[in-house]
Amino acid sequence: MNNKSKRFPPEFRERAARMVLEEEKNHPSRWSAVMVIAPKLDIHPDTLSK
């Protein structure tokens, strides 16, 4: 079993962070924004929250 985590390109990481910060304005917490954005990016919310 491969023990390495999936690495995302810097551009993807920056876009994901911007999306969360923008969505956060519409939610009571950052976590709730992460829960909305993660499925759109097809990644686990825990991964996105890091």
PDB file of C-alpha atoms in Angstrom:
ATOM      1  CA  MET A   1       0.000   0.000   0.000  1.00  0.00           C
ATOM      2  CA  ASN A   2       1.283   3.442  -0.937  1.00  0.00           C
ATOM      3  CA  ASN A   3       1.880   5.545   2.167  1.00  0.00           C
ATOM      4  CA  LYS A   4       2.513   8.827   0.313  1.00  0.00           C
ATOM      5  CA  SER A   5      -0.120  11.524   0.422  1.00  0.00           C
ATOM      6  CA  LYS A   6      -1.411  13.037  -2.779  1.00  0.00           C
ATOM      7  CA  ARG A   7       0.358  16.286  -3.604  1.00  0.00           C
ATOM      8  CA  PHE A   8      -1.633  19.066  -5.183  1.00  0.00           C
ATOM      9  CA  PRO A   9      -0.031  21.651  -7.460  1.00  0.00           C
ATOM     10  CA  PRO A  10       0.506  25.099  -5.915  1.00  0.00           C
ATOM     11  CA  GLU A  11      -2.054  26.631  -8.291  1.00  0.00           C
ATOM     12  CA  PHE A  12      -4.739  24.212  -7.093  1.00  0.00           C
ATOM     13  CA  ARG A  13      -3.887  24.868  -3.457  1.00  0.00           C
ATOM     14  CA  GLU A  14      -4.052  28.648  -3.949  1.00  0.00           C
ATOM     15  CA  ARG A  15      -7.379  28.402  -5.778  1.00  0.00           C
ATOM     16  CA  ALA A  16      -8.839  26.160  -3.075  1.00  0.00           C
ATOM     17  CA  ALA A  17      -7.739  28.562  -0.334  1.00  0.00           C
ATOM     18  CA  ARG A  18      -9.241  31.542  -2.184  1.00  0.00           C
ATOM     19  CA  MET A  19     -12.496  29.660  -2.655  1.00  0.00           C
ATOM     20  CA  VAL A  20     -12.736  28.883   1.065  1.00  0.00           C
ATOM     21  CA  LEU A  21     -11.948  32.450   2.083  1.00  0.00           C
ATOM     22  CA  GLU A  22     -14.568  33.802  -0.316  1.00  0.00           C
ATOM     23  CA  GLU A  23     -17.189  31.268   0.777  1.00  0.00           C
ATOM     24  CA  GLU A  24     -16.403  31.911   4.438  1.00  0.00           C
ATOM     25  CA  LYS A  25     -18.154  35.302   4.130  1.00  0.00           C
ATOM     26  CA  ASN A  26     -21.445  33.434   3.684  1.00  0.00           C
ATOM     27  CA  HIS A  27     -21.014  31.043   6.633  1.00  0.00           C
ATOM     28  CA  PRO A  28     -20.669  31.270  10.405  1.00  0.00           C
ATOM     29  CA  SER A  29     -17.309  29.468  10.411  1.00  0.00           C
ATOM     30  CA  ARG A  30     -14.420  28.504   8.170  1.00  0.00           C
ATOM     31  CA  TRP A  31     -15.236  24.821   8.691  1.00  0.00           C
ATOM     32  CA  SER A  32     -18.729  25.248   7.253  1.00  0.00           C
ATOM     33  CA  ALA A  33     -17.189  26.959   4.215  1.00  0.00           C
ATOM     34  CA  VAL A  34     -14.738  24.059   3.862  1.00  0.00           C
ATOM     35  CA  MET A  35     -17.657  21.622   3.965  1.00  0.00           C
ATOM     36  CA  VAL A  36     -19.221  23.428   0.994  1.00  0.00           C
ATOM     37  CA  ILE A  37     -16.056  23.784  -1.091  1.00  0.00           C
ATOM     38  CA  ALA A  38     -14.416  20.370  -0.546  1.00  0.00           C
ATOM     39  CA  PRO A  39     -16.996  18.370  -2.528  1.00  0.00           C
ATOM     40  CA  LYS A  40     -16.752  20.867  -5.387  1.00  0.00           C
ATOM     41  CA  LEU A  41     -13.013  20.159  -5.571  1.00  0.00           C
ATOM     42  CA  ASP A  42     -13.478  16.426  -4.986  1.00  0.00           C
ATOM     43  CA  ILE A  43     -11.245  16.390  -1.915  1.00  0.00           C
ATOM     44  CA  HIS A  44     -11.830  15.459   1.717  1.00  0.00           C
ATOM     45  CA  PRO A  45     -12.737  18.390   3.993  1.00  0.00           C
ATOM     46  CA  ASP A  46      -9.875  17.540   6.374  1.00  0.00           C
ATOM     47  CA  THR A  47      -7.429  17.838   3.494  1.00  0.00           C
ATOM     48  CA  LEU A  48      -8.831  21.205   2.495  1.00  0.00           C
ATOM     49  CA  SER A  49      -8.826  22.547   6.032  1.00  0.00           C
ATOM     50  CA  LYS A  50      -5.057  22.039   6.282  1.00  0.00           C
TER      51      LYS A  50
END
